[in-house]
Coordinates of C-alpha atoms in Angstrom, one line a residue:
X1 CA 35.2 28.8 48.7
X2 CA 31.5 29.2 47.9
X3 CA 30.6 25.6 48.4
X4 CA 32.2 22.5 49.9
X5 CA 34.4 20.6 47.5
X6 CA 33.6 17.2 46.0
X7 CA 36.9 15.8 47.2
X8 CA 39.6 16.9 49.6
X9 CA 43.0 15.1 49.7
X10 CA 44.5 15.9 53.1
X11 CA 48.1 16.4 54.1
X12 CA 50.0 14.7 51.3
X13 CA 53.6 15.3 50.3
X14 CA 53.0 16.9 46.9
X15 CA 55.1 16.6 43.8
X16 CA 53.2 19.1 41.7
X17 CA 54.5 18.2 38.3
X18 CA 56.5 21.3 37.8
X19 CA 59.8 19.9 39.1
X20 CA 60.1 21.9 42.4
X21 CA 60.7 20.5 45.8
X22 CA 58.0 18.4 47.6
X23 CA 55.7 20.3 49.9
X24 CA 52.9 19.3 52.2
X25 CA 49.4 20.6 51.5
X26 CA 45.7 19.8 51.0
X27 CA 44.1 19.6 47.6
X28 CA 40.4 20.5 47.0
X29 CA 38.6 19.3 43.9
X30 CA 35.2 20.4 42.5
X31 CA 33.6 19.8 39.1
X32 CA 36.5 17.7 37.9
X33 CA 39.1 20.5 38.5
X34 CA 41.5 21.3 41.2
X35 CA 40.2 24.4 43.0
X36 CA 42.6 24.9 45.9
X37 CA 46.1 23.8 47.0
X38 CA 47.1 24.7 50.5
X39 CA 45.2 24.6 53.8
X40 CA 41.6 23.6 52.8
X41 CA 39.1 24.6 55.5
X42 CA 36.0 23.2 53.9
X43 CA 35.0 19.6 54.3
X44 CA 34.8 17.5 51.1
X45 CA 32.0 15.3 50.1
X46 CA 34.7 12.7 50.1
X47 CA 38.0 12.9 51.9
X48 CA 41.3 11.1 51.5
X49 CA 43.9 11.0 54.3
X50 CA 47.2 11.4 52.4
X51 CA 49.4 12.0 55.4
X52 CA 52.7 10.3 54.8
X53 CA 51.8 9.6 51.2
X54 CA 53.2 10.9 47.9
X55 CA 50.7 12.9 45.9
X56 CA 51.3 13.4 42.2
X57 CA 49.5 14.5 39.1
X58 CA 48.1 11.6 37.1
X59 CA 50.7 10.2 34.7
X60 CA 50.4 10.9 30.9
X61 CA 51.6 8.0 28.8
X62 CA 52.1 9.2 25.2
X63 CA 53.1 5.8 23.6
X64 CA 50.4 3.1 23.9
X65 CA 48.5 0.8 21.5
X66 CA 44.9 0.6 23.0
X67 CA 43.3 1.2 19.6
X68 CA 41.6 -2.1 19.7
X69 CA 41.1 -2.5 23.5
X70 CA 39.2 0.8 23.7
X71 CA 36.5 -0.6 21.4
X72 CA 35.7 -3.6 23.6
X73 CA 36.8 -2.6 27.1
X74 CA 36.1 0.3 29.4
X75 CA 38.9 -0.3 31.9
X76 CA 42.2 0.6 30.1
X77 CA 44.5 -1.8 32.1
X78 CA 47.3 -2.3 32.7
X79 CA 48.0 1.5 32.3
X80 CA 45.2 2.5 34.6
X81 CA 46.8 0.3 37.3
X82 CA 50.1 2.1 37.0
X83 CA 49.0 5.7 37.9
X84 CA 48.3 6.6 34.2
X85 CA 45.2 8.9 33.8
X86 CA 45.8 9.8 30.2
X87 CA 47.0 7.5 27.4
X88 CA 47.7 8.4 23.8
X89 CA 47.2 5.6 21.3
X90 CA 47.6 5.3 17.5
X91 CA 51.4 5.2 17.7
X92 CA 53.9 3.6 15.2
X93 CA 51.5 4.2 12.2
X94 CA 49.1 1.3 13.1
X95 CA 45.5 1.5 14.1
X96 CA 42.0 0.9 12.8
X97 CA 40.7 4.0 11.2
X98 CA 40.1 5.0 8.5
X99 CA 39.3 1.6 7.1
X100 CA 37.1 0.3 4.3
X101 CA 35.3 -3.0 5.1
X102 CA 37.4 -4.9 2.7
X103 CA 40.6 -3.9 4.5
X104 CA 39.5 -4.9 8.1
X105 CA 41.7 -8.1 7.9
X106 CA 44.6 -6.3 6.5
X107 CA 44.8 -3.8 9.4
X108 CA 44.3 -6.6 11.9
X109 CA 47.2 -8.5 10.4
X110 CA 49.4 -5.4 10.6
X111 CA 48.5 -4.8 14.2
X112 CA 49.1 -8.5 15.0
X113 CA 52.5 -8.5 13.4
X114 CA 53.7 -5.2 14.7
X115 CA 52.3 -5.2 18.2
X116 CA 51.7 -8.9 18.9
X117 CA 48.0 -8.6 19.6
X118 CA 46.5 -11.9 18.4
X119 CA 44.2 -11.9 15.3
X120 CA 41.4 -13.9 17.0
X121 CA 41.3 -11.3 19.8
X122 CA 41.1 -8.4 17.4
X123 CA 38.6 -10.1 15.0
X124 CA 36.3 -11.0 17.9
X125 CA 36.7 -7.7 19.9
X126 CA 36.6 -4.9 17.3
X127 CA 33.0 -4.1 16.3
X128 CA 33.9 -2.0 13.2
X129 CA 31.1 0.5 13.6
X130 CA 33.0 3.1 11.6
X131 CA 34.8 3.7 8.3
X132 CA 36.3 7.2 8.5
X133 CA 38.6 8.5 11.3
X134 CA 35.9 11.0 12.2
X135 CA 33.4 8.1 12.5
X136 CA 35.8 6.2 14.8
X137 CA 36.2 9.3 17.0
X138 CA 32.5 9.9 17.2
X139 CA 31.9 6.2 18.1
X140 CA 34.6 6.3 20.8
X141 CA 33.3 9.6 22.2
X142 CA 30.2 7.8 23.5
X143 CA 32.2 5.3 25.5
X144 CA 33.2 5.8 29.2
X145 CA 36.7 4.7 30.4
X146 CA 38.6 4.6 33.6
X147 CA 41.2 7.0 32.1
X148 CA 41.2 9.6 29.3
X149 CA 42.2 8.5 25.8
X150 CA 43.9 10.5 23.1
X151 CA 44.1 9.3 19.5
X152 CA 46.5 9.8 16.6
X153 CA 45.9 9.2 13.0
X154 CA 47.8 6.1 11.9
X155 CA 49.7 6.5 8.6
X156 CA 49.3 2.8 7.6
X157 CA 45.5 2.9 7.8
X158 CA 45.4 6.3 6.0
X159 CA 47.7 5.1 3.2
X160 CA 45.7 1.9 2.6
X161 CA 42.4 3.8 2.8
X162 CA 43.5 6.2 0.0
X163 CA 45.8 4.0 -2.1
X164 CA 44.4 0.6 -1.6
X165 CA 46.7 -2.2 -2.7
X166 CA 49.2 0.3 -4.0
X167 CA 49.5 1.7 -0.5
X168 CA 49.9 -1.7 1.1
X169 CA 52.7 -2.7 -1.3
X170 CA 54.5 0.6 -0.5
X171 CA 54.2 2.2 -4.0
X172 CA 55.2 5.9 -4.1
X173 CA 52.2 8.2 -3.5
X174 CA 51.1 10.3 -6.5
X175 CA 50.4 14.1 -6.1
X176 CA 46.7 13.1 -6.1
X177 CA 47.2 10.6 -3.4
X178 CA 49.0 13.2 -1.3
X179 CA 46.2 15.7 -1.7
X180 CA 43.6 13.0 -0.7
X181 CA 45.7 12.0 2.4
X182 CA 46.2 15.6 3.4
X183 CA 42.5 16.4 3.2
X184 CA 41.7 13.3 5.4
X185 CA 44.4 14.2 7.8
X186 CA 43.0 17.7 8.2
X187 CA 39.6 16.2 8.8
X188 CA 41.1 13.9 11.5
X189 CA 42.5 17.0 13.4
X190 CA 39.0 18.6 13.3
X191 CA 37.6 15.3 14.7
X192 CA 40.1 15.5 17.6
X193 CA 43.3 13.7 16.6
X194 CA 46.3 14.8 18.6
X195 CA 48.7 14.0 15.9
X196 CA 49.8 11.6 13.2
X197 CA 52.1 8.5 13.4
X198 CA 54.3 6.6 11.0
X199 CA 56.9 3.9 11.0
X200 CA 60.1 3.4 8.9
X201 CA 61.5 0.3 10.7
X202 CA 62.0 -3.1 9.1
X203 CA 60.9 -4.7 12.3
X204 CA 57.3 -3.6 11.7
X205 CA 55.7 -6.3 9.6
X206 CA 52.3 -7.9 9.2
X207 CA 51.6 -11.3 10.6
X208 CA 52.1 -12.7 7.1
X209 CA 55.6 -11.1 6.9
X210 CA 55.0 -8.1 4.7
X211 CA 56.6 -4.8 5.7
X212 CA 54.5 -2.0 7.0
X213 CA 52.9 0.1 4.2
X214 CA 54.6 3.3 5.5
X215 CA 58.2 1.9 5.4
X216 CA 59.4 4.0 2.4
X217 CA 56.8 6.7 2.2
X218 CA 58.3 9.7 0.5
X219 CA 59.2 13.1 2.0
X220 CA 56.5 14.7 -0.2
X221 CA 53.9 12.5 1.3
X222 CA 54.9 13.1 4.9
X223 CA 55.2 16.8 4.3
X224 CA 51.7 17.0 2.7
X225 CA 50.1 15.2 5.6
X226 CA 52.0 17.0 8.4
X227 CA 51.4 20.4 6.8
X228 CA 47.6 19.8 6.5
X229 CA 47.3 18.6 10.0
X230 CA 49.3 21.3 11.7
X231 CA 47.6 24.0 9.7
X232 CA 44.2 22.8 11.0
X233 CA 45.3 22.5 14.7
X234 CA 48.4 21.7 16.7
X235 CA 49.5 18.2 15.8
X236 CA 52.5 16.0 16.7
X237 CA 54.2 13.8 14.1
X238 CA 55.2 10.6 15.9
X239 CA 57.5 8.1 14.2
X240 CA 59.8 5.1 14.6
X241 CA 63.1 4.8 12.7
X242 CA 65.6 2.0 12.0
X243 CA 69.2 2.3 13.1
X244 CA 70.2 1.1 9.7
X245 CA 68.6 4.0 7.9
X246 CA 68.8 6.6 10.7
X247 CA 71.4 8.7 8.9
X248 CA 69.0 9.2 5.9
X249 CA 65.6 9.2 7.7
X250 CA 66.3 11.5 10.7
X251 CA 67.4 14.4 8.5
X252 CA 64.4 13.9 6.3
X253 CA 62.0 14.0 9.3
X254 CA 63.7 17.1 10.5
X255 CA 63.2 18.7 7.1
X256 CA 59.5 17.8 7.3
X257 CA 59.3 19.5 10.7
X258 CA 61.1 22.6 9.5
X259 CA 58.9 22.9 6.4
X260 CA 55.6 22.4 8.3
X261 CA 56.4 23.8 11.8
X262 CA 54.9 20.5 13.0
X263 CA 56.3 19.2 16.4
X264 CA 57.9 15.7 16.0
X265 CA 58.4 13.0 18.5
X266 CA 60.3 9.7 18.1
X267 CA 61.9 6.9 20.0
X268 CA 65.6 6.9 20.9
X269 CA 67.2 3.8 22.4
X270 CA 70.6 2.3 23.0
X271 CA 71.4 -0.5 20.5
X272 CA 74.0 -3.2 20.9
X273 CA 75.3 -2.7 17.4
X274 CA 76.3 1.0 18.0
X275 CA 76.0 1.5 21.8
X276 CA 76.7 5.3 21.7
X277 CA 74.7 6.2 18.6
X278 CA 71.9 7.5 20.9
X279 CA 74.2 10.3 22.1
X280 CA 74.7 11.5 18.5
X281 CA 70.9 11.4 18.0
X282 CA 70.2 13.5 21.1
X283 CA 72.9 16.0 20.0
X284 CA 71.1 16.3 16.6
X285 CA 67.8 16.8 18.5
X286 CA 69.3 19.5 20.6
X287 CA 70.8 21.3 17.6
X288 CA 67.4 21.2 15.9
X289 CA 65.7 22.6 19.0
X290 CA 68.3 25.4 19.0
X291 CA 67.1 26.3 15.5
X292 CA 63.6 26.6 16.8
X293 CA 62.2 23.1 15.9
X294 CA 60.0 21.3 18.4
X295 CA 61.6 17.8 18.7
X296 CA 61.0 15.3 21.5
X297 CA 62.8 12.1 22.1
X298 CA 60.8 9.3 23.7
X299 CA 62.9 7.2 26.1
X300 CA 62.1 3.8 27.6
X301 CA 62.5 3.7 31.4
X302 CA 64.4 0.5 31.4
X303 CA 65.7 -2.1 28.9
X304 CA 63.2 -3.1 26.3
X305 CA 63.2 -6.7 27.0
X306 CA 61.6 -9.9 25.6
X307 CA 60.0 -12.4 27.9
X308 CA 60.4 -15.9 26.6
X309 CA 58.5 -19.0 27.9
X310 CA 56.4 -22.0 27.0
X311 CA 53.2 -20.0 27.6
X312 CA 54.4 -17.0 25.6
X313 CA 54.8 -16.1 22.0
X314 CA 58.5 -17.1 21.7
X315 CA 61.1 -19.2 23.5
X316 CA 64.8 -20.1 22.8
X317 CA 63.9 -23.5 21.4
X318 CA 61.0 -22.6 19.1
X319 CA 63.0 -23.2 15.9
X320 CA 64.5 -26.6 17.1
X321 CA 62.9 -29.4 15.1
X322 CA 62.1 -31.5 18.1
X323 CA 60.4 -28.6 19.8
X324 CA 58.5 -27.7 16.7
X325 CA 57.1 -31.2 16.6
X326 CA 55.3 -30.6 19.9
X327 CA 54.7 -26.8 19.7
X328 CA 51.1 -27.3 18.7
X329 CA 50.1 -29.2 21.8
X330 CA 48.3 -27.5 24.7
X331 CA 50.6 -26.4 27.5
X332 CA 49.9 -29.3 29.9
X333 CA 50.5 -31.9 27.1
X334 CA 53.6 -30.1 25.9
X335 CA 54.9 -29.8 29.4
X336 CA 54.5 -33.6 29.9
X337 CA 56.5 -34.2 26.7
X338 CA 59.2 -31.7 27.7
X339 CA 59.7 -33.6 31.0
X340 CA 60.5 -36.8 29.1
X341 CA 64.3 -37.4 29.0
X342 CA 64.4 -38.3 25.4
X343 CA 62.5 -35.2 24.3
X344 CA 64.8 -33.0 26.5
X345 CA 67.9 -34.7 25.1
X346 CA 66.7 -34.2 21.5
X347 CA 65.8 -30.5 21.9
X348 CA 69.1 -29.7 23.7
X349 CA 71.1 -31.5 21.0
X350 CA 69.7 -29.3 18.3
X351 CA 70.5 -25.7 17.4
X352 CA 68.4 -22.7 16.6
X353 CA 67.7 -22.3 12.9
X354 CA 67.2 -19.1 10.9
X355 CA 63.8 -17.4 10.8
X356 CA 62.5 -14.1 9.4
X357 CA 60.7 -13.3 12.7
X358 CA 62.0 -9.9 13.6
X359 CA 61.5 -10.6 17.3
X360 CA 63.3 -13.9 17.4
X361 CA 67.0 -13.5 18.1
X362 CA 69.3 -16.5 18.0
X363 CA 69.8 -17.1 21.7
X364 CA 72.6 -15.2 23.3
X365 CA 72.8 -16.7 26.8
X366 CA 75.2 -14.1 27.9
X367 CA 72.3 -11.6 27.7
X368 CA 69.5 -13.9 29.0
X369 CA 68.4 -13.6 32.6
X370 CA 66.0 -14.9 35.2
X371 CA 63.9 -11.8 36.1
X372 CA 63.4 -12.8 39.7
X373 CA 60.8 -11.8 42.4
X374 CA 60.8 -8.8 42.8
X375 CA 61.8 -8.4 39.1
X376 CA 65.3 -7.0 38.6
X377 CA 65.7 -5.2 35.3
X378 CA 69.3 -4.0 36.0
X379 CA 71.2 -7.1 36.8
X380 CA 74.9 -7.4 36.5
X381 CA 76.2 -9.4 33.4
X382 CA 77.5 -12.2 35.7
X383 CA 73.8 -13.0 36.5
X384 CA 73.1 -14.0 32.9
X385 CA 72.6 -17.7 32.1
X386 CA 75.8 -18.0 30.2
X387 CA 78.1 -17.0 33.0
X388 CA 75.9 -18.9 35.5
X389 CA 76.3 -22.1 33.4
X390 CA 80.1 -21.7 33.1
X391 CA 80.4 -21.4 36.8
X392 CA 78.3 -24.6 37.2
X393 CA 80.0 -26.5 34.5
X394 CA 76.8 -26.9 32.6
X395 CA 75.4 -25.7 29.2
X396 CA 73.3 -22.5 29.3
X397 CA 70.6 -24.2 27.2
X398 CA 70.0 -26.6 30.1
X399 CA 69.4 -23.7 32.5
X400 CA 67.0 -22.1 30.1
X401 CA 65.1 -25.3 29.6
X402 CA 64.7 -26.0 33.3
X403 CA 63.8 -22.3 34.0
X404 CA 60.9 -22.5 31.6
X405 CA 59.6 -25.8 33.1
X406 CA 59.5 -24.1 36.5
X407 CA 56.1 -23.1 38.0
X408 CA 54.3 -25.8 36.0
X409 CA 55.6 -24.5 32.7
X410 CA 55.0 -20.8 33.5
X411 CA 58.7 -19.9 34.0
X412 CA 60.0 -16.9 32.0
X413 CA 63.4 -15.8 30.7
X414 CA 64.2 -12.1 30.2
X415 CA 66.3 -10.9 27.2
X416 CA 67.0 -7.1 27.3
X417 CA 67.6 -6.2 23.6
X418 CA 67.6 -2.4 23.8
X419 CA 69.0 0.0 26.4
X420 CA 71.3 -2.6 27.9
X421 CA 74.4 -2.7 25.6
X422 CA 76.8 -2.0 28.5
X423 CA 75.1 -4.2 31.1
X424 CA 73.6 -1.3 33.1
X425 CA 71.2 1.6 32.8
X426 CA 73.6 4.5 32.9
X427 CA 72.8 5.4 29.3
X428 CA 69.0 5.4 30.1
X429 CA 69.6 7.8 32.9
X430 CA 71.5 10.1 30.6
X431 CA 68.8 9.9 28.0
X432 CA 66.0 10.5 30.5
X433 CA 67.9 13.6 31.8
X434 CA 68.1 15.2 28.4
X435 CA 66.0 18.5 28.2
X436 CA 64.3 17.4 25.0
X437 CA 63.4 13.9 26.2
X438 CA 60.3 12.4 27.9
X439 CA 59.5 8.9 29.1
X440 CA 57.8 6.8 26.4
X441 CA 57.6 3.4 24.7
X442 CA 55.5 1.6 27.4
X443 CA 53.4 0.1 24.5
X444 CA 50.5 -0.4 26.9
X445 CA 47.9 -2.7 25.2
X446 CA 50.5 -4.3 22.9
X447 CA 53.0 -7.1 22.8
X448 CA 50.6 -9.4 24.7
X449 CA 52.8 -12.4 24.7
X450 CA 56.4 -11.2 24.6
X451 CA 56.9 -7.7 26.3
X452 CA 55.4 -6.4 29.5
X453 CA 56.4 -2.7 29.7
X454 CA 53.2 -0.9 30.6
X455 CA 54.6 -0.7 34.1
X456 CA 57.2 1.9 33.0
X457 CA 55.4 4.7 34.9
X458 CA 55.7 2.7 38.2
X459 CA 59.3 1.6 37.5
X460 CA 60.3 5.3 37.0
X461 CA 59.4 5.9 40.6
X462 CA 60.5 2.6 42.2
X463 CA 63.8 2.1 40.4
X464 CA 64.9 5.5 39.5
X465 CA 64.0 7.4 42.6
X466 CA 64.3 4.7 45.3
X467 CA 65.7 1.3 44.6
X468 CA 68.6 1.7 42.1
X469 CA 71.9 0.3 43.5
X470 CA 74.1 0.2 40.4
X471 CA 74.4 3.9 39.7
X472 CA 73.0 7.3 40.3
X473 CA 69.3 7.8 40.8
X474 CA 66.8 10.6 39.7
X475 CA 64.8 12.8 42.0
X476 CA 61.1 12.3 42.7
X477 CA 60.2 15.9 41.5
X478 CA 62.1 15.3 38.2
X479 CA 60.5 11.9 37.5
X480 CA 57.0 13.1 38.4
X481 CA 57.3 16.1 36.2
X482 CA 58.8 14.1 33.3
X483 CA 55.8 11.7 33.1
X484 CA 53.1 14.2 33.9
X485 CA 53.5 17.8 32.9
X486 CA 56.3 17.2 30.4
X487 CA 54.6 14.3 28.6
X488 CA 51.3 16.2 28.6
X489 CA 52.9 19.2 26.9
X490 CA 54.6 16.9 24.4
X491 CA 51.1 15.7 23.3
X492 CA 49.7 19.3 23.3
X493 CA 47.6 18.7 26.5
X494 CA 48.0 21.9 28.5
X495 CA 45.1 21.3 30.9
X496 CA 46.7 18.5 32.9
X497 CA 49.9 17.2 34.5
X498 CA 50.1 19.8 37.3
X499 CA 48.6 20.0 40.8
X500 CA 47.5 23.6 40.9
X501 CA 44.1 25.4 40.9
X502 CA 42.3 25.3 37.5
X503 CA 44.0 22.1 36.3
X504 CA 42.2 18.9 35.6
X505 CA 41.9 16.8 38.7
X506 CA 43.9 13.8 37.7
X507 CA 45.8 12.8 40.8
X508 CA 47.7 9.8 42.3
X509 CA 47.9 9.2 46.1
X510 CA 50.9 6.8 46.4
X511 CA 52.2 4.8 49.4
X512 CA 55.7 5.4 48.2
X513 CA 57.5 3.0 50.6
X514 CA 55.1 0.2 49.6
X515 CA 55.1 0.9 45.8
X516 CA 56.1 -2.5 44.3
X517 CA 55.9 -4.4 41.0
X518 CA 55.3 -8.1 41.0
X519 CA 56.8 -10.4 38.2
X520 CA 54.8 -10.5 35.0
X521 CA 52.2 -13.3 34.7
X522 CA 50.0 -14.5 31.8
X523 CA 46.3 -13.7 32.1
X524 CA 43.6 -15.0 29.7
X525 CA 41.2 -12.1 29.9
X526 CA 41.0 -10.7 26.4
X527 CA 38.2 -11.5 24.0
X528 CA 37.9 -15.2 23.1
X529 CA 40.1 -16.0 26.1
X530 CA 43.1 -14.2 24.5
X531 CA 46.4 -14.0 26.4
X532 CA 48.3 -11.0 27.7
X533 CA 51.1 -10.3 30.1
X534 CA 50.3 -8.2 33.2
X535 CA 52.1 -7.2 36.4
X536 CA 50.3 -6.7 39.7
X537 CA 51.2 -3.4 41.2
X538 CA 51.0 -2.5 44.9
X539 CA 51.2 1.0 46.4
X540 CA 48.7 3.1 44.6
X541 CA 46.3 4.1 47.4
X542 CA 44.1 6.0 45.0
X543 CA 44.1 7.1 41.4
X544 CA 41.7 10.0 40.5
X545 CA 40.5 11.0 37.1
X546 CA 38.5 14.2 36.7
X547 CA 38.0 14.3 40.4
X548 CA 36.6 10.7 40.6
X549 CA 38.4 7.9 42.3
X550 CA 38.9 5.1 39.7
X551 CA 41.4 2.9 41.5
X552 CA 41.6 2.3 45.3
X553 CA 44.3 0.2 46.8
X554 CA 45.2 -1.2 43.4
X555 CA 41.6 -2.3 42.6
X556 CA 39.2 -0.6 40.1
X557 CA 36.3 1.1 41.8
X558 CA 34.0 0.7 38.7
X559 CA 33.9 4.5 38.2
X560 CA 34.6 5.5 34.6
X561 CA 34.9 9.3 34.3
X562 CA 37.5 9.0 31.5
X563 CA 36.6 10.1 28.0
X564 CA 38.0 10.4 24.5
X565 CA 40.0 13.7 24.2
X566 CA 38.8 15.7 21.2
X567 CA 42.0 17.8 20.8
X568 CA 40.9 20.6 18.5
X569 CA 37.4 20.6 19.9
X570 CA 38.3 20.6 23.6
X571 CA 40.1 23.3 25.5
X572 CA 43.1 21.0 26.3
X573 CA 45.5 22.9 24.0
X574 CA 44.8 26.4 25.3
X575 CA 44.6 26.0 29.0
X576 CA 47.5 26.8 31.3
X577 CA 49.9 28.2 28.7
X578 CA 51.6 30.4 31.3
X579 CA 52.3 27.5 33.6
X580 CA 53.8 25.4 30.7

């Protein structure tokens, strides 16, 4: 090489992102790119001894909700603490641009309801220095981050911006509406949007209970938007469907893909109501791919599970009248009351009442667990509170009550509600192994008080390649490729996800044997002291973004080389096509 590299990573065991066997080599980095992989003779300005360590490309998480957080924070945690070096936000049709001033509160209420990000946090944190999507992108492009950020155009924001109250109440779009949305969507791609997202699930509601504006958007509307975006530059159409309408909505989305040549990506999960429906969905995806369509299934790495507790958004007793009478009290005062025998007896004597909260399920104690330390997301059914209570001759409600009182009221219960219909993760393994599937659904930045799944990238390594005891594992090369190169290509990012000369120098150096997730804990570090669930992660010796170390031994270095990805403006879509 003509000059010494900026960084040399020495002697690591490399999973290069292409799925081949691990190999030992050095990696040289200069100017934010990998310049050499092999035996590097030159000395780097900085050197990392990676002997005995696993070295991977930085992970690309294509399903996050950092749309608000990127406007007030520069460190995109918790994803940046889990080996993620690129995060794509704007999923599920929700986001904050485009937006007229009079609709600020409407979009905040939608994000609060859909993604459990509290209104006070969003109202205090978002500066609203934009109206159009292009303005939003221009504003974000001036901000430095500890990872790269990609953005999608959210359908709900676009629909309300064009249609106003008609859009919010889910009226059909007129041809004029469709033309206006299509023009703005085309502008969004020119501004750097990686795609467009929408939602058709009844679970997505505003904090006031209204369904998402996109719930019943017509095929003509979706076709007009997708066609305009993809004609301007490669764009992905990301969406969420309901099991109840899957038979109608999935064929419609496939028709949109066929008419527009737009790649599509959507979530596939195992549901308790129809535990094998996911297999039929993947078969449909594979048949569509055989016809030449670009279809990607996003798969959660473990059960999508609710965390319930006194410090969290929901708990099993929240609809009991005696609990509701004290629910408004600060945690210490509430805890004192809950310890009183008469309060305990009253709450346990009552039953859960009906609610329209889509994330409150009438407690099923045969599917409610104590997560443990280290957290165990694949426990046998006999570990659930129901079977435990029957063995002890007690009521499961008592076990749940006592578990939440533990640790000064910080105890949590775990309720897997997707991907655990059969009491194991065999279906998840099969889904992850599908050729048209990638890991997704971490929801980083969202569900602050009920779900803590941003650790999916770490879990893919710890559980699936090393720790699983209740079934077959997956290989390290497969898992690394799945959440680096494969996810990067799914988002149209051809310049990253591979350890090879010329690729972007986004790299993890991992102490594989020490890689470990701690149980989720509540932190109050959002604007106005807002709450969120985080998991401490051990084992990432270094995370490198554009050749700069951003995390060292699990702690941020303060370096922020990450930037907003401007898809159509950057070279991310053209680079490395031959390697893809």
